[in-house]
mmCIF file of N, CA, C and O in Angstrom:
data_model
loop_
_atom_site.group_PDB
_atom_site.id
_atom_site.type_symbol
_atom_site.label_atom_id
_atom_site.label_comp_id
_atom_site.label_asym_id
_atom_site.label_seq_id
_atom_site.Cartn_x
_atom_site.Cartn_y
_atom_site.Cartn_z
ATOM 1 N N LEU A 1 132.353 90.290 84.322
ATOM 2 C CA LEU A 1 132.543 91.496 84.434
ATOM 3 C C LEU A 1 131.843 92.097 85.431
ATOM 4 O O LEU A 1 130.889 92.369 85.487
ATOM 5 N N ALA A 2 132.303 92.920 86.488
ATOM 6 C CA ALA A 2 131.689 93.809 87.574
ATOM 7 C C ALA A 2 130.851 94.791 86.733
ATOM 8 O O ALA A 2 131.604 95.714 86.073
ATOM 9 N N GLN A 3 129.622 94.859 86.847
ATOM 10 C CA GLN A 3 128.753 96.344 86.280
ATOM 11 C C GLN A 3 128.273 97.357 87.378
ATOM 12 O O GLN A 3 127.186 97.786 87.268
ATOM 13 N N THR A 4 129.349 96.957 88.636
ATOM 14 C CA THR A 4 128.838 98.057 89.654
ATOM 15 C C THR A 4 129.126 99.280 89.027
ATOM 16 O O THR A 4 129.801 99.678 87.973
ATOM 17 N N GLU A 5 128.209 100.433 89.530
ATOM 18 C CA GLU A 5 128.558 101.673 89.089
ATOM 19 C C GLU A 5 129.723 102.288 88.939
ATOM 20 O O GLU A 5 130.440 102.826 88.195
ATOM 21 N N ASP A 6 130.445 101.955 89.796
ATOM 22 C CA ASP A 6 132.151 102.354 89.971
ATOM 23 C C ASP A 6 133.153 101.731 89.158
ATOM 24 O O ASP A 6 134.346 101.835 89.337
ATOM 25 N N SER A 7 132.880 100.484 88.617
ATOM 26 C CA SER A 7 133.535 99.590 88.255
ATOM 27 C C SER A 7 134.473 100.080 87.346
ATOM 28 O O SER A 7 133.788 101.157 86.107
ATOM 29 N N ALA A 8 135.542 99.694 86.565
ATOM 30 C CA ALA A 8 136.312 100.194 85.381
ATOM 31 C C ALA A 8 134.895 99.618 84.253
ATOM 32 O O ALA A 8 135.115 100.581 83.349
ATOM 33 N N TRP A 9 134.531 98.509 84.011
ATOM 34 C CA TRP A 9 133.868 97.905 82.984
ATOM 35 C C TRP A 9 132.875 98.822 82.922
ATOM 36 O O TRP A 9 132.574 99.233 81.663
ATOM 37 N N SER A 10 132.062 99.458 84.044
ATOM 38 C CA SER A 10 130.840 99.989 83.798
ATOM 39 C C SER A 10 131.199 101.416 83.185
ATOM 40 O O SER A 10 130.616 101.850 81.997
ATOM 41 N N LYS A 11 132.470 102.077 83.692
ATOM 42 C CA LYS A 11 132.915 103.366 82.973
ATOM 43 C C LYS A 11 133.232 102.987 81.626
ATOM 44 O O LYS A 11 133.197 103.897 80.669
ATOM 45 N N TYR A 12 133.853 102.197 81.262
ATOM 46 C CA TYR A 12 134.405 101.717 79.857
ATOM 47 C C TYR A 12 133.199 101.694 79.031
ATOM 48 O O TYR A 12 132.932 102.404 78.110
ATOM 49 N N PHE A 13 131.820 101.053 79.177
ATOM 50 C CA PHE A 13 130.629 100.575 78.494
ATOM 51 C C PHE A 13 130.184 102.309 78.366
ATOM 52 O O PHE A 13 129.238 102.775 77.442
ATOM 53 N N GLU A 14 130.113 103.013 79.550
ATOM 54 C CA GLU A 14 129.334 104.296 79.714
ATOM 55 C C GLU A 14 129.931 105.127 78.552
ATOM 56 O O GLU A 14 129.245 106.214 77.825
ATOM 57 N N LEU A 15 131.512 105.269 78.282
ATOM 58 C CA LEU A 15 132.183 105.803 77.515
ATOM 59 C C LEU A 15 131.877 105.431 76.178
ATOM 60 O O LEU A 15 131.924 106.394 75.200
ATOM 61 N N ARG A 16 131.842 104.484 75.882
ATOM 62 C CA ARG A 16 131.895 103.742 74.312
ATOM 63 C C ARG A 16 129.867 104.222 74.273
ATOM 64 O O ARG A 16 129.958 104.471 72.848
ATOM 65 N N GLN A 17 129.307 104.130 74.804
ATOM 66 C CA GLN A 17 127.813 104.349 74.736
ATOM 67 C C GLN A 17 127.569 105.689 74.407
ATOM 68 O O GLN A 17 127.016 106.358 73.424
ATOM 69 N N LEU A 18 128.491 106.965 75.357
ATOM 70 C CA LEU A 18 128.611 108.214 75.007
ATOM 71 C C LEU A 18 129.058 108.837 73.407
ATOM 72 O O LEU A 18 128.584 109.307 72.859
ATOM 73 N N GLN A 19 130.382 107.744 73.068
ATOM 74 C CA GLN A 19 131.266 107.996 71.668
ATOM 75 C C GLN A 19 130.229 107.742 70.850
ATOM 76 O O GLN A 19 129.939 108.176 69.668
ATOM 77 N N LYS A 20 129.107 106.376 70.888
ATOM 78 C CA LYS A 20 128.221 106.371 69.994
ATOM 79 C C LYS A 20 127.416 107.149 69.590
ATOM 80 O O LYS A 20 126.910 107.370 68.411
ATOM 81 N N ASP A 21 126.788 107.888 70.901
ATOM 82 C CA ASP A 21 126.016 108.342 70.433
ATOM 83 C C ASP A 21 126.675 110.082 69.910
ATOM 84 O O ASP A 21 125.649 110.529 68.966
ATOM 85 N N ILE A 22 127.653 110.581 70.314
ATOM 86 C CA ILE A 22 128.370 111.389 69.598
ATOM 87 C C ILE A 22 128.334 111.168 67.847
ATOM 88 O O ILE A 22 128.101 112.231 67.170
ATOM 89 N N GLN A 23 128.831 109.875 67.752
ATOM 90 C CA GLN A 23 129.315 109.500 66.170
ATOM 91 C C GLN A 23 127.836 109.566 65.245
ATOM 92 O O GLN A 23 127.961 110.072 64.544
ATOM 93 N N ILE A 24 126.567 109.044 66.084
ATOM 94 C CA ILE A 24 125.268 109.451 65.173
ATOM 95 C C ILE A 24 125.354 110.565 64.563
ATOM 96 O O ILE A 24 124.909 111.039 63.705
ATOM 97 N N ASP A 25 125.442 111.589 65.785
ATOM 98 C CA ASP A 25 125.260 113.040 65.446
ATOM 99 C C ASP A 25 125.876 113.653 64.278
ATOM 100 O O ASP A 25 125.904 114.671 63.444
ATOM 101 N N LEU A 26 127.461 113.161 64.633
ATOM 102 C CA LEU A 26 128.538 113.858 63.661
ATOM 103 C C LEU A 26 128.015 113.431 62.375
ATOM 104 O O LEU A 26 128.584 114.102 61.281
ATOM 105 N N GLU A 27 127.643 112.027 62.014
ATOM 106 C CA GLU A 27 127.541 111.406 60.892
ATOM 107 C C GLU A 27 125.853 112.279 59.847
ATOM 108 O O GLU A 27 125.989 112.258 58.777
ATOM 109 N N ARG A 28 125.465 112.806 60.733
ATOM 110 C CA ARG A 28 124.358 113.813 60.304
ATOM 111 C C ARG A 28 124.516 114.883 59.886
ATOM 112 O O ARG A 28 123.912 115.744 59.606
ATOM 113 N N LEU A 29 125.683 115.485 60.510
ATOM 114 C CA LEU A 29 126.328 116.749 60.215
ATOM 115 C C LEU A 29 126.395 117.202 59.085
ATOM 116 O O LEU A 29 127.234 116.669 58.332
ATOM 117 N N ASN A 30 126.043 118.360 58.582
ATOM 118 C CA ASN A 30 126.275 118.933 57.127
ATOM 119 C C ASN A 30 126.160 117.705 56.216
ATOM 120 O O ASN A 30 127.738 117.894 55.346
ATOM 121 N N PRO A 31 125.464 117.090 55.784
ATOM 122 C CA PRO A 31 125.590 115.990 54.690
ATOM 123 C C PRO A 31 126.128 116.516 53.381
ATOM 124 O O PRO A 31 126.762 115.947 52.895
ATOM 125 N N ASP A 32 126.005 117.921 52.965
ATOM 126 C CA ASP A 32 126.595 118.629 51.790
ATOM 127 C C ASP A 32 127.664 119.213 51.815
ATOM 128 O O ASP A 32 128.345 119.157 50.531
ATOM 129 N N ASP A 33 128.278 119.106 52.904
ATOM 130 C CA ASP A 33 129.585 119.529 53.357
ATOM 131 C C ASP A 33 130.768 118.771 53.288
ATOM 132 O O ASP A 33 130.680 117.835 54.198
ATOM 133 N N ASP A 34 131.488 118.261 52.564
ATOM 134 C CA ASP A 34 132.708 117.270 52.581
ATOM 135 C C ASP A 34 133.619 117.270 53.536
ATOM 136 O O ASP A 34 134.314 116.894 53.860
ATOM 137 N N PHE A 35 133.633 118.632 54.056
ATOM 138 C CA PHE A 35 134.407 118.750 54.724
ATOM 139 C C PHE A 35 134.431 118.092 56.136
ATOM 140 O O PHE A 35 135.175 117.629 56.914
ATOM 141 N N PHE A 36 132.990 117.955 56.667
ATOM 142 C CA PHE A 36 132.583 117.228 57.898
ATOM 143 C C PHE A 36 132.300 115.916 57.279
ATOM 144 O O PHE A 36 132.063 114.976 58.355
ATOM 145 N N ARG A 37 132.618 115.467 56.288
ATOM 146 C CA ARG A 37 132.549 113.504 55.715
ATOM 147 C C ARG A 37 133.926 113.252 56.129
ATOM 148 O O ARG A 37 134.283 111.955 56.312
ATOM 149 N N ASP A 38 135.331 114.552 56.193
ATOM 150 C CA ASP A 38 136.148 113.875 56.046
ATOM 151 C C ASP A 38 136.575 112.887 57.667
ATOM 152 O O ASP A 38 136.155 113.465 58.682
ATOM 153 N N ALA A 39 136.788 111.728 57.648
ATOM 154 C CA ALA A 39 137.147 111.136 58.990
ATOM 155 C C ALA A 39 138.023 111.577 59.741
ATOM 156 O O ALA A 39 137.974 111.732 61.016
ATOM 157 N N SER A 40 138.853 112.567 59.500
ATOM 158 C CA SER A 40 140.012 113.066 60.314
ATOM 159 C C SER A 40 139.214 114.046 61.409
ATOM 160 O O SER A 40 139.528 114.383 62.516
ATOM 161 N N VAL A 41 138.024 115.043 60.246
ATOM 162 C CA VAL A 41 137.862 115.581 61.107
ATOM 163 C C VAL A 41 136.727 115.275 62.059
ATOM 164 O O VAL A 41 136.121 115.797 63.211
ATOM 165 N N GLN A 42 135.834 114.023 61.709
ATOM 166 C CA GLN A 42 134.831 113.647 62.331
ATOM 167 C C GLN A 42 135.651 113.042 63.874
ATOM 168 O O GLN A 42 134.915 113.530 64.742
ATOM 169 N N GLY A 43 137.166 112.405 63.565
ATOM 170 C CA GLY A 43 137.602 111.840 64.862
ATOM 171 C C GLY A 43 138.125 113.087 65.787
ATOM 172 O O GLY A 43 138.102 113.114 66.726
ATOM 173 N N THR A 44 138.481 114.018 65.078
ATOM 174 C CA THR A 44 138.894 115.369 66.042
ATOM 175 C C THR A 44 137.534 115.847 66.539
ATOM 176 O O THR A 44 137.651 116.171 68.020
ATOM 177 N N MET A 45 136.501 115.925 65.942
ATOM 178 C CA MET A 45 135.246 116.716 66.922
ATOM 179 C C MET A 45 134.873 115.086 67.774
ATOM 180 O O MET A 45 134.293 115.776 68.792
ATOM 181 N N LEU A 46 134.891 114.140 67.434
ATOM 182 C CA LEU A 46 134.439 113.026 68.486
ATOM 183 C C LEU A 46 135.533 113.115 70.012
ATOM 184 O O LEU A 46 134.812 113.361 70.848
ATOM 185 N N ARG A 47 136.528 113.202 69.744
ATOM 186 C CA ARG A 47 137.625 113.246 70.996
ATOM 187 C C ARG A 47 137.145 114.858 71.468
ATOM 188 O O ARG A 47 137.135 114.874 72.793
ATOM 189 N N VAL A 48 137.289 115.795 70.921
ATOM 190 C CA VAL A 48 136.659 116.790 71.624
ATOM 191 C C VAL A 48 135.289 117.023 72.339
ATOM 192 O O VAL A 48 135.566 117.557 73.575
ATOM 193 N N LEU A 49 134.546 116.554 71.766
ATOM 194 C CA LEU A 49 133.146 116.222 72.349
ATOM 195 C C LEU A 49 133.102 115.162 73.607
ATOM 196 O O LEU A 49 132.490 115.330 74.697
ATOM 197 N N THR A 50 133.955 114.020 73.165
ATOM 198 C CA THR A 50 134.389 113.072 74.329
ATOM 199 C C THR A 50 134.495 113.658 75.864
ATOM 200 O O THR A 50 134.361 113.725 76.498
ATOM 201 N N VAL A 51 135.885 114.199 75.734
ATOM 202 C CA VAL A 51 136.648 115.054 76.385
ATOM 203 C C VAL A 51 135.858 116.114 77.285
ATOM 204 O O VAL A 51 135.595 115.847 78.573
ATOM 205 N N TRP A 52 135.221 116.779 76.365
ATOM 206 C CA TRP A 52 134.172 118.033 77.003
ATOM 207 C C TRP A 52 133.211 117.185 78.166
ATOM 208 O O TRP A 52 132.741 117.286 79.133
ATOM 209 N N ALA A 53 132.507 115.959 77.442
ATOM 210 C CA ALA A 53 131.753 115.469 78.402
ATOM 211 C C ALA A 53 132.079 115.001 79.569
ATOM 212 O O ALA A 53 131.442 114.985 80.483
ATOM 213 N N CYS A 54 132.969 114.508 79.225
ATOM 214 C CA CYS A 54 133.753 113.794 80.191
ATOM 215 C C CYS A 54 134.728 114.508 81.810
ATOM 216 O O CYS A 54 134.146 114.643 82.551
ATOM 217 N N LEU A 55 134.788 115.649 81.130
ATOM 218 C CA LEU A 55 135.151 117.149 81.954
ATOM 219 C C LEU A 55 134.203 117.767 82.955
ATOM 220 O O LEU A 55 134.257 118.247 83.658
ATOM 221 N N HIS A 56 133.000 117.285 82.057
ATOM 222 C CA HIS A 56 131.215 118.134 82.310
ATOM 223 C C HIS A 56 130.565 117.214 82.705
ATOM 224 O O HIS A 56 129.159 117.397 82.236
ATOM 225 N N PRO A 57 130.608 116.279 83.693
ATOM 226 C CA PRO A 57 129.454 114.864 83.897
ATOM 227 C C PRO A 57 128.398 115.799 84.208
ATOM 228 O O PRO A 57 127.280 115.138 83.952
ATOM 229 N N GLU A 58 128.202 116.866 84.927
ATOM 230 C CA GLU A 58 126.694 117.660 85.350
ATOM 231 C C GLU A 58 126.350 117.929 83.938
ATOM 232 O O GLU A 58 124.782 117.624 83.824
ATOM 233 N N VAL A 59 126.628 117.951 82.916
ATOM 234 C CA VAL A 59 125.953 118.315 81.639
ATOM 235 C C VAL A 59 126.138 117.225 80.762
ATOM 236 O O VAL A 59 125.544 116.915 80.067
ATOM 237 N N SER A 60 127.412 116.792 80.207
ATOM 238 C CA SER A 60 127.535 115.521 79.456
ATOM 239 C C SER A 60 127.360 116.137 77.912
ATOM 240 O O SER A 60 128.044 117.482 78.156
ATOM 241 N N TYR A 61 127.477 115.076 77.222
ATOM 242 C CA TYR A 61 127.126 115.731 76.118
ATOM 243 C C TYR A 61 125.721 115.868 75.629
ATOM 244 O O TYR A 61 124.901 114.981 76.149
ATOM 245 N N ARG A 62 125.375 116.588 74.617
ATOM 246 C CA ARG A 62 123.864 116.949 74.545
ATOM 247 C C ARG A 62 123.670 117.213 72.931
ATOM 248 O O ARG A 62 124.653 117.861 72.573
ATOM 249 N N GLN A 63 122.606 116.841 72.359
ATOM 250 C CA GLN A 63 122.445 116.837 71.292
ATOM 251 C C GLN A 63 122.331 118.631 70.782
ATOM 252 O O GLN A 63 121.954 119.045 71.517
ATOM 253 N N GLY A 64 123.270 118.682 69.606
ATOM 254 C CA GLY A 64 123.259 120.068 69.149
ATOM 255 C C GLY A 64 124.667 120.842 69.357
ATOM 256 O O GLY A 64 125.002 121.391 68.974
ATOM 257 N N MET A 65 125.347 120.156 70.626
ATOM 258 C CA MET A 65 126.677 120.471 70.398
ATOM 259 C C MET A 65 127.658 120.485 69.659
ATOM 260 O O MET A 65 128.335 120.985 69.376
ATOM 261 N N HIS A 66 127.499 119.416 69.027
ATOM 262 C CA HIS A 66 128.624 118.795 67.522
ATOM 263 C C HIS A 66 128.333 120.178 66.593
ATOM 264 O O HIS A 66 129.323 120.427 65.789
ATOM 265 N N GLU A 67 127.172 120.781 66.485
ATOM 266 C CA GLU A 67 126.829 121.806 65.515
ATOM 267 C C GLU A 67 127.701 123.243 65.957
ATOM 268 O O GLU A 67 128.147 123.763 65.326
ATOM 269 N N VAL A 68 127.830 123.329 67.365
ATOM 270 C CA VAL A 68 128.234 124.396 67.847
ATOM 271 C C VAL A 68 129.739 124.104 67.273
ATOM 272 O O VAL A 68 130.520 125.337 66.908
ATOM 273 N N LEU A 69 130.211 122.951 67.886
ATOM 274 C CA LEU A 69 131.673 122.707 67.425
ATOM 275 C C LEU A 69 132.352 123.087 65.990
ATOM 276 O O LEU A 69 133.044 123.287 65.565
ATOM 277 N N ALA A 70 131.193 122.309 65.278
ATOM 278 C CA ALA A 70 131.216 122.324 63.804
ATOM 279 C C ALA A 70 131.830 123.884 63.547
ATOM 280 O O ALA A 70 132.841 123.696 62.530
ATOM 281 N N HIS A 71 131.038 124.993 63.579
ATOM 282 C CA HIS A 71 131.557 126.070 63.420
ATOM 283 C C HIS A 71 132.967 126.358 63.744
ATOM 284 O O HIS A 71 133.759 127.056 63.309
ATOM 285 N N ILE A 72 133.469 126.279 65.020
ATOM 286 C CA ILE A 72 134.771 126.498 65.560
ATOM 287 C C ILE A 72 135.678 125.655 64.687
ATOM 288 O O ILE A 72 136.604 126.324 64.241
ATOM 289 N N VAL A 73 135.441 124.359 64.556
ATOM 290 C CA VAL A 73 136.262 123.556 63.767
ATOM 291 C C VAL A 73 136.588 124.243 62.307
ATOM 292 O O VAL A 73 137.755 124.386 61.695
ATOM 293 N N LYS A 74 135.811 124.536 61.482
ATOM 294 C CA LYS A 74 135.808 124.870 60.413
ATOM 295 C C LYS A 74 136.034 126.473 60.324
ATOM 296 O O LYS A 74 137.342 126.485 59.129
ATOM 297 N N VAL A 75 136.021 127.129 61.167
ATOM 298 C CA VAL A 75 136.904 128.525 61.255
ATOM 299 C C VAL A 75 138.527 128.189 61.537
ATOM 300 O O VAL A 75 139.152 128.944 60.902
ATOM 301 N N LEU A 76 138.659 127.423 62.453
ATOM 302 C CA LEU A 76 140.031 127.140 62.847
ATOM 303 C C LEU A 76 140.848 126.526 61.819
ATOM 304 O O LEU A 76 141.846 126.531 61.808
ATOM 305 N N HIS A 77 140.092 125.584 60.991
ATOM 306 C CA HIS A 77 140.812 124.779 60.073
ATOM 307 C C HIS A 77 141.055 125.557 58.627
ATOM 308 O O HIS A 77 142.218 125.636 57.914
ATOM 309 N N ASN A 78 140.593 127.131 58.601
ATOM 310 C CA ASN A 78 140.402 127.654 57.336
ATOM 311 C C ASN A 78 141.590 128.859 57.633
ATOM 312 O O ASN A 78 142.213 129.280 58.434
#
């Protein structure tokens, strides 16, 4: 497996690490709210944050973005 910076494998592993970091934050999000424990809600938020991070590599994902997205998802769901 080529681990050069531009290799497909390197990008794959970078993406997987990004998703792991996001997932850690999602699992800690509002532990008392069953809405955010739902797998489909967490999956949606994971995809949104992953796409945003990939489209904005200069910022990528930062801790706390999941909390901003949580308000948007909750409002749109109701």
